[in-house]
Coordinates of C-alpha atoms in Angstrom, one line a residue:
Chain A
M14 CA -53.4 -3.8 -6.4
P15 CA -52.2 -6.9 -4.6
G16 CA -54.6 -9.7 -3.8
P17 CA -54.5 -12.4 -1.2
V18 CA -52.0 -14.6 -3.1
F19 CA -49.6 -11.8 -3.2
L20 CA -50.0 -11.1 0.5
V21 CA -49.6 -14.7 1.6
R22 CA -46.6 -15.3 -0.6
L23 CA -45.0 -12.0 0.5
A24 CA -45.7 -12.9 4.1
F25 CA -43.9 -16.2 3.6
L26 CA -41.0 -14.6 1.8
L27 CA -40.7 -11.9 4.4
A28 CA -40.6 -14.5 7.2
G29 CA -38.1 -16.5 5.2
L30 CA -35.8 -13.5 4.6
A31 CA -36.1 -12.5 8.3
A32 CA -35.1 -16.0 9.2
L33 CA -32.0 -15.7 6.9
F34 CA -31.1 -12.4 8.4
A35 CA -31.4 -13.8 11.9
L36 CA -29.1 -16.6 10.8
H37 CA -26.7 -14.0 9.5
L38 CA -26.6 -12.3 12.8
L39 CA -26.2 -15.5 14.8
A40 CA -24.4 -18.1 12.6
L41 CA -20.8 -17.3 13.5
G42 CA -21.6 -17.9 17.2
L43 CA -23.6 -21.1 16.6
A44 CA -22.0 -24.4 17.3
D45 CA -22.4 -27.5 15.1
G46 CA -25.3 -28.7 17.2
A47 CA -27.4 -25.6 16.5
L48 CA -26.2 -25.1 12.9
I49 CA -27.0 -28.6 11.6
P50 CA -30.8 -28.3 12.3
V51 CA -30.8 -24.9 10.6
W52 CA -29.1 -26.5 7.6
L53 CA -31.6 -29.3 7.5
L54 CA -34.5 -26.9 7.7
L55 CA -33.2 -24.8 4.8
A56 CA -32.5 -28.0 2.9
G57 CA -36.0 -29.1 3.5
V58 CA -37.4 -25.8 2.1
I59 CA -35.2 -25.9 -0.9
G60 CA -35.7 -29.7 -1.4
F61 CA -39.5 -29.2 -1.2
G62 CA -39.5 -26.8 -4.1
L63 CA -37.1 -28.9 -6.1
L64 CA -39.2 -32.1 -5.4
G65 CA -42.3 -30.3 -6.5
Q66 CA -40.7 -29.4 -9.8
A67 CA -39.3 -32.9 -10.3
C68 CA -42.8 -34.3 -9.8
A69 CA -44.3 -31.8 -12.2
R70 CA -41.7 -32.7 -14.8
R71 CA -42.4 -36.4 -14.3
R72 CA -46.1 -35.9 -14.6
M73 CA -45.6 -34.1 -17.9
F74 CA -43.3 -36.9 -19.0
L75 CA -45.8 -39.6 -18.1
A76 CA -48.7 -37.7 -19.7
A77 CA -46.7 -37.3 -22.9
H78 CA -45.0 -40.7 -23.2
V79 CA -46.9 -43.3 -21.1
V80 CA -50.3 -44.6 -21.9
P81 CA -52.8 -43.8 -19.1
G82 CA -53.7 -46.8 -17.0
S83 CA -50.3 -48.5 -17.7
S84 CA -48.5 -49.9 -14.7
L85 CA -45.6 -47.7 -15.8
Q86 CA -47.6 -44.7 -14.7
R87 CA -47.3 -46.0 -11.1
I88 CA -43.7 -47.3 -11.4
L89 CA -42.3 -44.1 -12.9
R90 CA -44.3 -41.5 -11.0
G91 CA -41.4 -41.0 -8.7
G92 CA -40.7 -42.3 -5.2
A93 CA -37.9 -42.6 -2.6
L94 CA -35.1 -42.1 -5.2
M95 CA -36.6 -38.9 -6.4
V96 CA -37.0 -37.7 -2.8
L97 CA -33.4 -38.7 -2.0
M98 CA -32.0 -36.9 -5.1
N99 CA -33.8 -33.7 -4.3
A100 CA -33.0 -33.9 -0.6
L101 CA -29.3 -34.2 -1.6
K102 CA -29.6 -31.2 -3.9
G103 CA -31.4 -29.4 -1.1
L104 CA -28.6 -30.1 1.3
A105 CA -26.0 -28.8 -1.2
F106 CA -27.9 -25.6 -2.0
A107 CA -28.7 -25.1 1.6
A108 CA -24.9 -25.2 2.4
L109 CA -24.3 -22.6 -0.3
L110 CA -27.1 -20.5 1.1
I111 CA -25.7 -20.6 4.6
L112 CA -22.3 -19.4 3.3
F113 CA -24.0 -16.7 1.3
V114 CA -26.0 -15.6 4.3
V115 CA -23.0 -15.5 6.7
R116 CA -20.7 -13.7 4.3
Q117 CA -23.3 -11.2 3.2
E118 CA -21.7 -8.4 5.2
Q119 CA -23.0 -5.5 3.1
T120 CA -26.1 -3.8 4.6
L121 CA -27.0 -2.6 1.1
G122 CA -27.0 -6.2 -0.1
W123 CA -29.6 -7.2 2.6
Q124 CA -31.7 -4.2 1.8
L125 CA -31.6 -5.2 -1.9
L126 CA -32.9 -8.6 -0.9
L127 CA -35.7 -7.0 1.1
L128 CA -36.7 -4.7 -1.8
H129 CA -36.6 -7.6 -4.2
L130 CA -39.2 -9.7 -2.3
P131 CA -42.4 -7.9 -3.6
V132 CA -40.9 -7.7 -7.0
A133 CA -40.2 -11.5 -6.9
V134 CA -43.8 -12.2 -5.9
L135 CA -45.3 -9.9 -8.5
L136 CA -43.0 -11.4 -11.1
T137 CA -44.2 -15.0 -10.5
I138 CA -47.9 -13.9 -10.3
A139 CA -47.5 -11.9 -13.6
L140 CA -45.7 -14.8 -15.3
R141 CA -48.5 -17.1 -14.3
R142 CA -51.1 -14.7 -15.5
L143 CA -49.3 -14.1 -18.8
L144 CA -48.7 -17.7 -19.6
Y145 CA -52.1 -19.0 -18.5
G146 CA -54.1 -20.0 -21.5
H147 CA -51.0 -20.3 -23.6
L148 CA -49.2 -23.2 -22.0
A149 CA -50.5 -26.7 -21.2
D150 CA -51.7 -27.1 -17.6
L151 CA -48.9 -29.6 -16.9
F152 CA -46.2 -27.3 -18.2
L153 CA -47.4 -24.1 -16.7
P154 CA -46.0 -24.5 -13.2
I155 CA -42.7 -25.7 -14.7
A156 CA -42.4 -22.7 -17.0
V157 CA -43.4 -20.2 -14.2
W158 CA -40.8 -21.7 -11.9
R159 CA -38.0 -21.6 -14.5
L160 CA -38.8 -18.2 -15.9
G161 CA -39.3 -16.9 -12.4
L162 CA -35.9 -18.1 -11.3
I163 CA -34.2 -16.7 -14.4
G164 CA -36.0 -13.4 -14.2
N165 CA -35.2 -12.9 -10.6
M166 CA -31.5 -13.8 -11.3
V167 CA -31.4 -11.2 -14.1
L168 CA -32.7 -8.6 -11.6
L169 CA -30.6 -9.6 -8.6
L170 CA -27.2 -10.3 -10.1
P171 CA -26.5 -6.9 -11.7
A172 CA -28.0 -5.2 -8.6
F173 CA -25.5 -7.1 -6.4
A174 CA -22.7 -6.3 -8.8
L175 CA -23.5 -2.6 -8.6
A176 CA -23.8 -2.8 -4.8
A177 CA -20.4 -4.5 -4.7
L178 CA -18.9 -1.5 -6.4
H179 CA -19.7 0.5 -3.3
G180 CA -18.5 -2.1 -0.8
T181 CA -15.5 -1.8 1.5
Y182 CA -12.7 -4.3 0.8
P183 CA -9.3 -5.0 2.2
D184 CA -6.5 -3.3 0.4
F185 CA -4.6 -6.0 -1.5
A186 CA -2.9 -3.6 -4.0
D187 CA 0.6 -4.2 -2.5
L188 CA 0.1 -7.9 -1.7
P189 CA 0.9 -10.9 -3.9
L190 CA -2.1 -13.1 -4.6
V191 CA -1.1 -15.9 -2.3
A192 CA -0.7 -13.5 0.6
A193 CA -4.1 -11.9 -0.1
I194 CA -5.7 -15.4 -0.1
S195 CA -3.9 -16.2 3.1
V196 CA -5.0 -13.0 4.8
E197 CA -8.6 -13.6 3.9
I198 CA -8.5 -17.2 5.0
Q199 CA -6.8 -16.2 8.3
R200 CA -9.5 -13.7 9.3
Q201 CA -12.4 -16.2 9.0
A202 CA -13.7 -17.3 12.4
A203 CA -16.7 -19.4 13.4
E204 CA -17.7 -21.5 16.3
S205 CA -18.9 -24.3 14.1
A206 CA -16.2 -26.6 12.8
L207 CA -18.4 -27.4 9.8
L208 CA -19.0 -23.8 8.9
L209 CA -15.4 -22.6 9.2
P210 CA -13.8 -24.5 6.2
G211 CA -16.7 -23.4 4.0
L212 CA -16.2 -19.8 5.0
Q213 CA -12.5 -20.1 4.4
L214 CA -13.1 -21.6 0.9
V215 CA -15.4 -18.8 -0.1
A216 CA -13.1 -16.2 1.5
A217 CA -10.3 -17.6 -0.7
V218 CA -12.4 -17.3 -3.8
D219 CA -13.4 -13.7 -2.8
A220 CA -9.8 -12.8 -2.2
V221 CA -8.9 -13.9 -5.7
A222 CA -11.8 -11.8 -7.1
W223 CA -10.9 -8.7 -5.0
W224 CA -7.2 -9.1 -5.8
L225 CA -8.0 -9.2 -9.5
A226 CA -10.3 -6.3 -9.1
Q227 CA -7.7 -4.2 -7.4
Q228 CA -4.8 -5.2 -9.7
W229 CA -6.5 -5.2 -13.1
L230 CA -9.7 -3.1 -13.0
P231 CA -8.0 0.2 -12.2
V232 CA -6.2 -0.2 -15.5
A233 CA -9.5 -0.6 -17.4
G234 CA -10.3 3.0 -16.7
L235 CA -13.8 3.3 -18.0
P236 CA -16.6 2.8 -15.5
L237 CA -18.4 0.5 -17.9
L238 CA -15.3 -1.7 -18.2
Q239 CA -15.0 -1.7 -14.5
L240 CA -18.6 -2.8 -14.2
A241 CA -18.1 -5.5 -16.8
G242 CA -15.1 -6.7 -14.8
W243 CA -17.0 -6.7 -11.6
L244 CA -19.8 -8.7 -13.3
L245 CA -17.3 -11.2 -14.4
L246 CA -15.7 -11.5 -11.0
F247 CA -19.1 -11.5 -9.3
G248 CA -20.3 -14.4 -11.5
V249 CA -19.0 -16.7 -8.8
N250 CA -21.6 -15.2 -6.4
G251 CA -24.3 -16.1 -8.9
L252 CA -24.2 -19.6 -7.6
F253 CA -25.0 -18.3 -4.1
L254 CA -27.8 -16.1 -5.4
W255 CA -29.2 -19.2 -7.2
S256 CA -29.4 -21.1 -3.9
Y257 CA -31.2 -18.1 -2.4
L258 CA -33.7 -18.0 -5.2
L259 CA -34.2 -21.7 -4.9
Y260 CA -35.0 -21.1 -1.2
L261 CA -37.5 -18.4 -2.1
A262 CA -39.0 -20.7 -4.7
G263 CA -39.3 -23.4 -2.0
L264 CA -41.1 -21.0 0.2
V265 CA -43.5 -20.0 -2.5
S266 CA -44.1 -23.7 -3.2
I267 CA -44.9 -24.3 0.5
A268 CA -47.2 -21.2 0.5
T269 CA -48.9 -22.5 -2.7
R270 CA -49.4 -25.9 -1.2
L271 CA -50.8 -24.4 2.0
L272 CA -53.1 -22.1 0.0
G273 CA -54.2 -24.9 -2.3
E274 CA -53.9 -22.8 -5.3
E275 CA -52.9 -25.5 -7.8
Chain B
M26 CA -55.9 -26.4 -12.2
I27 CA -57.3 -23.2 -10.8
A28 CA -57.1 -20.1 -12.9
P29 CA -55.0 -17.2 -11.6
S30 CA -57.3 -15.5 -9.0
D31 CA -55.1 -12.6 -7.7
S32 CA -56.6 -10.0 -10.1
A33 CA -59.1 -8.7 -7.6
G34 CA -58.0 -5.8 -5.4
P35 CA -57.6 -6.2 -1.6
T36 CA -60.7 -6.6 0.4
R37 CA -61.2 -4.6 3.7
R38 CA -59.9 -7.7 5.5
Q39 CA -56.7 -7.7 3.4
I40 CA -55.7 -4.0 4.0
P41 CA -54.6 -4.5 7.6
A42 CA -52.6 -7.6 6.4
L43 CA -50.9 -5.4 3.8
L44 CA -50.2 -2.7 6.3
G45 CA -48.9 -5.4 8.7
L46 CA -46.5 -6.7 6.0
L47 CA -45.4 -3.1 5.4
V48 CA -44.6 -2.7 9.1
V49 CA -42.8 -6.0 9.2
G50 CA -40.8 -5.0 6.1
L51 CA -39.9 -1.6 7.7
V52 CA -38.8 -3.3 10.9
L53 CA -36.7 -5.7 8.9
W54 CA -35.2 -2.8 6.9
L55 CA -34.3 -1.0 10.1
A56 CA -32.8 -4.2 11.6
M57 CA -30.7 -4.6 8.5
D58 CA -29.6 -1.0 8.8
Q59 CA -28.4 -1.7 12.3
R60 CA -26.8 -5.0 11.2
E61 CA -23.4 -4.5 12.7
T62 CA -24.8 -3.3 16.0
L63 CA -27.1 -6.3 16.3
Q64 CA -24.4 -8.6 15.3
G65 CA -22.1 -7.1 17.9
L66 CA -24.7 -7.8 20.6
W67 CA -24.5 -11.5 19.9
L68 CA -20.9 -12.0 18.7
A69 CA -17.9 -11.3 20.8
E70 CA -15.4 -8.9 19.4
P71 CA -12.8 -10.7 17.3
R72 CA -9.5 -11.2 19.1
V73 CA -6.1 -10.6 17.7
A74 CA -3.0 -12.5 19.0
V75 CA 0.1 -10.3 18.7
A76 CA 3.4 -12.1 18.8
L77 CA 6.4 -10.1 19.8
G78 CA 9.6 -11.9 20.7
D79 CA 8.9 -15.0 22.6
R80 CA 5.7 -13.6 24.1
E81 CA 2.1 -13.5 22.8
Y82 CA -0.4 -10.8 23.6
E83 CA -4.1 -10.6 22.9
L84 CA -6.1 -7.6 21.9
G85 CA -9.6 -6.8 20.7
A86 CA -9.8 -6.2 16.9
S87 CA -10.8 -2.6 17.5
E88 CA -7.6 -2.0 19.6
A89 CA -5.2 -3.6 17.1
P90 CA -5.2 -0.7 14.6
D91 CA -3.8 1.5 17.4
L92 CA -0.6 -0.5 17.1
E93 CA -0.2 0.3 13.5
Q94 CA -0.9 4.0 14.2
L95 CA 1.7 3.9 17.0
S96 CA 4.2 2.3 14.7
R97 CA 3.6 4.8 11.9
D98 CA 3.7 7.8 14.3
H99 CA 6.9 6.4 15.8
L100 CA 8.6 6.0 12.5
H101 CA 7.5 9.5 11.4
G102 CA 8.8 11.0 14.5
S103 CA 12.0 9.1 14.3
E104 CA 12.6 10.2 10.7
E105 CA 12.0 13.8 11.6
R106 CA 14.5 13.6 14.5
L107 CA 17.1 11.9 12.3
R108 CA 16.7 14.5 9.6
Q109 CA 17.3 17.3 12.1
E110 CA 20.2 15.4 13.6
L111 CA 21.8 15.0 10.1
E112 CA 21.2 18.6 9.2
G113 CA 22.9 19.7 12.4
L114 CA 25.8 17.2 11.9
V115 CA 26.5 18.4 8.4
A116 CA 26.3 22.1 9.3
T117 CA 28.6 21.7 12.3
E118 CA 31.2 19.6 10.5
L119 CA 31.2 21.7 7.3
D120 CA 31.5 24.9 9.4
A121 CA 34.6 23.5 11.1
L122 CA 36.1 22.1 7.8
F123 CA 35.5 25.2 5.7
S124 CA 36.7 27.5 8.4
D125 CA 40.1 25.7 8.2
L126 CA 40.0 26.0 4.4
H127 CA 39.5 29.7 4.7
E128 CA 42.4 29.9 7.1
R129 CA 44.6 28.2 4.5
V130 CA 43.9 30.7 1.7
P131 CA 46.7 33.2 2.8
H132 CA 49.2 30.3 2.7
F133 CA 48.3 29.6 -0.8
A134 CA 48.5 33.3 -1.7
D135 CA 52.0 33.4 0.0
W136 CA 53.1 30.6 -2.3
Y137 CA 51.5 32.1 -5.3
Y138 CA 53.2 35.5 -4.8
S139 CA 56.6 33.9 -3.9
L140 CA 59.5 33.7 -6.2
G141 CA 59.5 29.9 -5.9
G142 CA 55.9 29.8 -6.7
E143 CA 56.4 32.1 -9.6
Y144 CA 59.2 30.0 -11.2
A145 CA 57.5 26.8 -10.5
R146 CA 54.4 28.1 -12.3
L147 CA 56.5 29.3 -15.2
S148 CA 58.4 26.0 -15.5
F149 CA 55.2 24.0 -15.5
W150 CA 53.6 26.4 -17.9
A151 CA 56.5 25.9 -20.3
L152 CA 56.2 22.1 -19.8
D153 CA 52.5 22.4 -20.4
Q154 CA 53.2 24.2 -23.6
A155 CA 55.6 21.5 -24.6
G156 CA 52.9 18.9 -23.9
I157 CA 55.0 17.2 -21.1
T158 CA 52.6 17.9 -18.2
D159 CA 48.8 18.1 -18.1
G160 CA 48.5 21.7 -17.0
G161 CA 47.0 21.1 -13.5
Y162 CA 50.0 22.3 -11.5
V163 CA 48.4 25.3 -9.8
I164 CA 45.3 23.3 -9.0
D165 CA 47.6 20.6 -7.5
R166 CA 49.2 23.2 -5.3
M167 CA 45.9 24.6 -4.3
Q168 CA 44.8 21.1 -3.4
A169 CA 48.0 20.5 -1.4
L170 CA 48.2 23.9 0.3
I171 CA 44.5 24.5 1.1
F172 CA 42.6 21.2 0.9
D173 CA 45.1 18.5 1.8
Q174 CA 46.6 20.5 4.7
A175 CA 43.1 20.9 6.1
D176 CA 42.6 17.1 5.6
Y177 CA 39.6 17.8 3.4
A178 CA 39.1 14.3 1.9
E179 CA 39.6 12.5 5.2
R180 CA 37.3 14.8 7.0
L181 CA 34.6 14.3 4.4
A182 CA 35.0 10.6 4.7
R183 CA 34.7 11.0 8.5
L184 CA 31.5 13.0 8.0
H185 CA 30.0 10.2 5.9
R186 CA 31.0 7.7 8.6
A187 CA 29.5 10.0 11.3
G188 CA 26.3 10.3 9.2
A189 CA 26.1 6.5 8.9
L190 CA 26.7 6.1 12.6
S191 CA 24.0 8.7 13.4
I192 CA 21.5 6.8 11.3
E193 CA 22.5 3.5 12.8
T194 CA 22.4 4.8 16.3
R195 CA 19.1 6.5 15.7
Q196 CA 17.8 3.3 14.3
K197 CA 18.7 1.3 17.3
Q198 CA 17.3 4.0 19.6
A199 CA 14.1 4.2 17.6
R200 CA 13.8 0.4 17.7
N201 CA 14.1 0.3 21.4
E202 CA 11.7 3.2 21.9
W203 CA 9.2 1.5 19.5
L204 CA 9.5 -1.7 21.5
D205 CA 9.1 0.2 24.8
H206 CA 5.9 1.9 23.5
L207 CA 4.5 -1.4 22.1
L208 CA 5.2 -3.2 25.4
E209 CA 3.6 -0.3 27.3
R210 CA 0.5 -0.6 25.1
L211 CA 0.5 -4.4 25.4
D212 CA 1.1 -4.4 29.2
G213 CA -1.2 -6.7 31.0
R214 CA -2.5 -8.2 27.7
E215 CA -0.4 -11.4 27.8
R216 CA -2.3 -14.3 26.3
Q217 CA -3.2 -17.2 28.5
P218 CA -2.8 -20.1 26.1
V219 CA -4.8 -22.6 28.2
T220 CA -7.8 -20.6 29.3
G221 CA -8.2 -18.1 26.5
R222 CA -10.4 -18.8 23.5
E223 CA -8.6 -19.1 20.2
P224 CA -8.0 -15.7 18.6
E225 CA -9.4 -14.9 15.1
L226 CA -6.2 -13.5 13.9
R227 CA -2.5 -13.9 14.6
L228 CA -0.1 -11.1 14.0
S229 CA 3.6 -11.3 14.3
L230 CA 5.5 -8.1 14.8
D231 CA 8.8 -9.8 14.8
G232 CA 9.0 -9.5 11.1
M233 CA 9.1 -5.7 11.5
L234 CA 12.1 -5.8 13.9
P235 CA 14.9 -6.0 11.2
A236 CA 13.2 -3.3 9.2
V237 CA 12.7 -1.0 12.2
G238 CA 16.1 -1.8 13.6
G239 CA 17.9 -0.7 10.4
G240 CA 20.7 -2.3 8.5
P241 CA 24.4 -2.5 9.1
G242 CA 26.3 0.8 9.4
S243 CA 28.6 0.0 6.5
D244 CA 25.7 -0.3 4.2
F245 CA 24.5 3.2 5.2
E246 CA 28.1 4.5 4.8
T247 CA 28.2 3.3 1.2
R248 CA 24.8 4.6 0.5
L249 CA 25.6 8.0 2.1
A250 CA 28.8 8.5 0.0
V251 CA 28.1 11.1 -2.7
S252 CA 29.8 10.9 -6.1
G253 CA 31.1 14.3 -7.4
A254 CA 34.3 16.3 -7.1
A255 CA 33.3 18.5 -4.2
A256 CA 32.0 15.7 -2.1
S257 CA 34.7 13.2 -2.8
G258 CA 37.7 15.2 -1.7
A259 CA 38.9 16.8 -4.9
G260 CA 38.1 20.2 -3.5
A261 CA 40.6 22.3 -5.4
A262 CA 39.2 21.3 -8.8
T263 CA 35.8 22.5 -7.7
T264 CA 37.1 25.7 -6.2
A265 CA 39.1 26.4 -9.4
W266 CA 36.0 25.7 -11.4
R267 CA 34.1 28.2 -9.3
L268 CA 36.9 30.8 -9.7
F269 CA 37.1 30.5 -13.5
G270 CA 33.5 29.6 -14.4
R271 CA 32.8 26.9 -16.9
R272 CA 36.4 26.4 -18.1
T273 CA 38.1 23.2 -17.4
A274 CA 40.4 22.9 -14.4
T275 CA 43.4 22.6 -16.7
A276 CA 42.5 25.8 -18.5
A277 CA 42.1 27.5 -15.1
S278 CA 45.5 26.3 -14.0
S279 CA 47.1 27.6 -17.2
R280 CA 45.5 31.0 -16.7
L281 CA 46.8 31.2 -13.1
A282 CA 50.3 30.2 -14.4
V283 CA 50.4 32.4 -17.4
R284 CA 49.9 35.5 -15.4
G285 CA 53.6 35.2 -14.5
T286 CA 54.8 35.3 -18.1
T287 CA 53.5 38.9 -18.6
R288 CA 56.3 40.0 -16.4
G289 CA 58.9 38.2 -18.5
A290 CA 59.6 40.8 -21.1
A291 CA 60.1 43.6 -18.6
R292 CA 62.3 41.4 -16.5
A293 CA 64.6 40.4 -19.4
G294 CA 65.4 43.9 -20.7
T295 CA 66.0 45.3 -17.2
S296 CA 68.4 42.6 -16.1
A297 CA 70.5 42.7 -19.3
G298 CA 70.9 46.5 -18.9
A299 CA 71.8 46.1 -15.2
G300 CA 74.5 43.5 -15.9
A301 CA 76.1 45.8 -18.5
V302 CA 76.1 48.8 -16.2
L303 CA 77.5 47.1 -13.0
C304 CA 80.4 45.2 -14.6
A305 CA 81.7 47.6 -17.3
P306 CA 85.4 46.5 -17.6
G307 CA 86.0 43.6 -20.0
G308 CA 87.5 40.1 -19.4
P309 CA 86.2 36.8 -17.9
A310 CA 85.7 38.4 -14.5
A311 CA 83.6 41.0 -16.1
F312 CA 81.5 38.3 -17.8
A313 CA 81.0 36.4 -14.5
C314 CA 80.2 39.6 -12.7
G315 CA 77.8 40.4 -15.4
L316 CA 76.0 37.1 -15.0
V317 CA 75.8 37.4 -11.2
A318 CA 74.8 41.0 -11.3
G319 CA 72.3 40.3 -14.1
G320 CA 70.9 37.3 -12.2
A321 CA 70.6 39.3 -9.0
V322 CA 68.9 42.1 -10.8
W323 CA 66.7 39.5 -12.6
L324 CA 65.6 38.2 -9.2
A325 CA 65.3 41.6 -7.7
T326 CA 63.2 42.7 -10.6
D327 CA 61.0 39.6 -10.4
W328 CA 60.6 40.1 -6.7
G329 CA 59.7 43.7 -7.1
L330 CA 57.3 43.0 -9.8
L331 CA 55.8 40.2 -7.8
Q332 CA 55.4 42.5 -4.8
L333 CA 53.8 45.0 -7.1
D334 CA 51.5 42.3 -8.4
A335 CA 50.7 41.1 -4.9
L336 CA 50.0 44.7 -3.8
R337 CA 47.6 45.1 -6.7
N338 CA 46.0 41.7 -7.0
R339 CA 46.5 39.5 -3.9
E340 CA 43.6 40.8 -1.9
A341 CA 41.3 40.4 -4.8
M342 CA 42.5 36.9 -5.4
E343 CA 42.1 35.9 -1.8
D344 CA 38.6 37.4 -1.8
A345 CA 37.7 35.4 -4.9
L346 CA 39.1 32.2 -3.3
H347 CA 37.2 32.9 -0.1
E348 CA 34.0 33.5 -2.1
A349 CA 34.6 30.3 -4.2
I350 CA 35.2 28.3 -1.1
A351 CA 32.1 29.7 0.6
T352 CA 29.9 28.9 -2.4
Q353 CA 31.5 25.4 -2.5
R354 CA 30.5 24.9 1.1
Q355 CA 27.0 25.9 0.5
D356 CA 26.7 23.7 -2.6
L357 CA 28.4 20.8 -0.8
E358 CA 25.9 21.1 2.2
E359 CA 23.0 21.1 -0.2
Q360 CA 24.4 18.2 -2.2
L361 CA 25.1 16.1 0.9
L362 CA 21.8 16.9 2.6
R363 CA 19.8 16.2 -0.5
H364 CA 21.5 12.9 -1.0
W365 CA 21.5 11.9 2.7
L366 CA 17.9 12.9 3.2
D367 CA 16.9 10.9 0.1
V368 CA 18.6 7.9 1.5
V369 CA 16.8 8.4 4.8
E370 CA 13.5 9.0 3.1
Q371 CA 13.8 5.8 1.0
H372 CA 14.8 3.9 4.1
Y373 CA 11.9 5.1 6.1
Q374 CA 9.5 4.5 3.2
G375 CA 10.7 0.9 3.1
M376 CA 10.0 0.7 6.8
Q377 CA 6.5 2.2 6.4
R378 CA 5.8 -0.3 3.7
E379 CA 6.9 -3.1 6.1
V380 CA 4.6 -1.8 8.8
E381 CA 1.7 -1.5 6.3
R382 CA 2.3 -5.0 5.1
T383 CA 2.4 -6.4 8.6
F384 CA -0.9 -4.7 9.5
I385 CA -2.8 -5.6 6.4
P386 CA -4.7 -8.5 8.2
I387 CA -5.8 -6.0 10.8
R388 CA -7.2 -3.6 8.2
A389 CA -8.8 -6.5 6.5
L390 CA -10.5 -7.4 9.8
S391 CA -11.7 -3.9 10.3
A392 CA -12.9 -3.6 6.7
G393 CA -14.9 -6.8 7.1

């Protein structure tokens, strides 16, 4: 049965997903002035998680390689540079996350994300419980973070690939590749001048994937081969899912910090 | 570090929280299920700018697919009307042409059962046997007396031109009707470039105009022309083929010609006897008299035998010719229509593909 940690983390993740869904509904109509704070907020959440991990790794490094009490402990513990680096990473992943959220036009995809939340929380709790007592205290949060991200990716990517098989796509069977890309780019629209080029870039990548899927995959014949093809083509979207998982991990980090678990 | 502490079950205080989260999750699920509706409340419907000629119109994305349906329906209707028109044209023209051919059959029979015809056939048969001519004399006469006199080849060529003209005319008419329907549908939707917001999609219908308007008439005329003896004007060869089955036209001609030689033996004996009886006294005069009398009797015998042959066979031959010509008409009509309608179908399929290609962005917008 779930305990308080599960409930708090799930509440955080639910709120986080609801916020992303609201962003999906509203983003195309948002101007730059409204979208930039949202970007910064998401970057803050992702960056917080990444910074926590960077600090944990640095602590482990210092414990292993630097004598306690040395001035190097203070110098190398991490400061503005580490914050800056992770903030930049946060900004990049947040930009990918916004594109993923805006272009996630399949209802089934959103419902998969919702169903995945309790699984994600249970997975991190189970990992922590399994690894506790086996791993050093300093390495435990790093291992839980990494294995949690990989485990969730392993769950989500095939699920999204399967869902994509049932999606509705433009018919590019009779179009040359360039025309298909052009059509997809042309139909992108957003109020924000920052968002539009990103959407067009992702739309072009999607057009290539859909065009290949419609030109090549019917030849493959077997459903398993088609699924393999979709997985290959859908690999590009793995990057977006990774940014989503980093966002969830950032939320969990915030929840953990608020709960004072570690 | 604190040991994992989430192993204990929920306390009484946590159960309402769990239920609360379940409710939130359910609400979020339902909201996701109504994603498009919710998004529609916030976002304005995507606009589509439609360029036609030098004007630009603006439609909602949901209205734009109607233009494709209109174009498809229009092309389908136009193709159906053109098919009916071509079927009517072919039937009318072939009726008139073959009626003339049927009228020419007695003229051919007159020649066939005339002395001139008889001797010409015999002469060419002899030349055929000697390998001097190619054995197509009777067919040549049939071509000349039935088909050429009815202007068969020229009238078929005119039919092709009329077919091409029909297609071209129908194309232009269809294009104008299509434009009228489009303009009627786009009436009052002219885009205001200054005040209107930028449309999400631009669609140019001008690219479809050449396809919907059709190509030049000469192109259709070439495409409508059918290869084959019946359709190209060599009507007699086809008719002879029908009369004599699978034999070659040369063999058919020889058979028609050789029928005259069966009368040769009877004719020779009769005329020699007649010459001897009429000019009995001897001398050069008697020889000349014998030649003239023999010749006259030869001719008279031939004429008589021809009349007898005509009495016995002419009606059957005319019937066979009529039947062969009627079958030829039916085959020609089928051949022409099959070919013409194939050309029309291919042409309209090309136009449908052009329409489909033009409206792909609209379908992409709808699919998204």
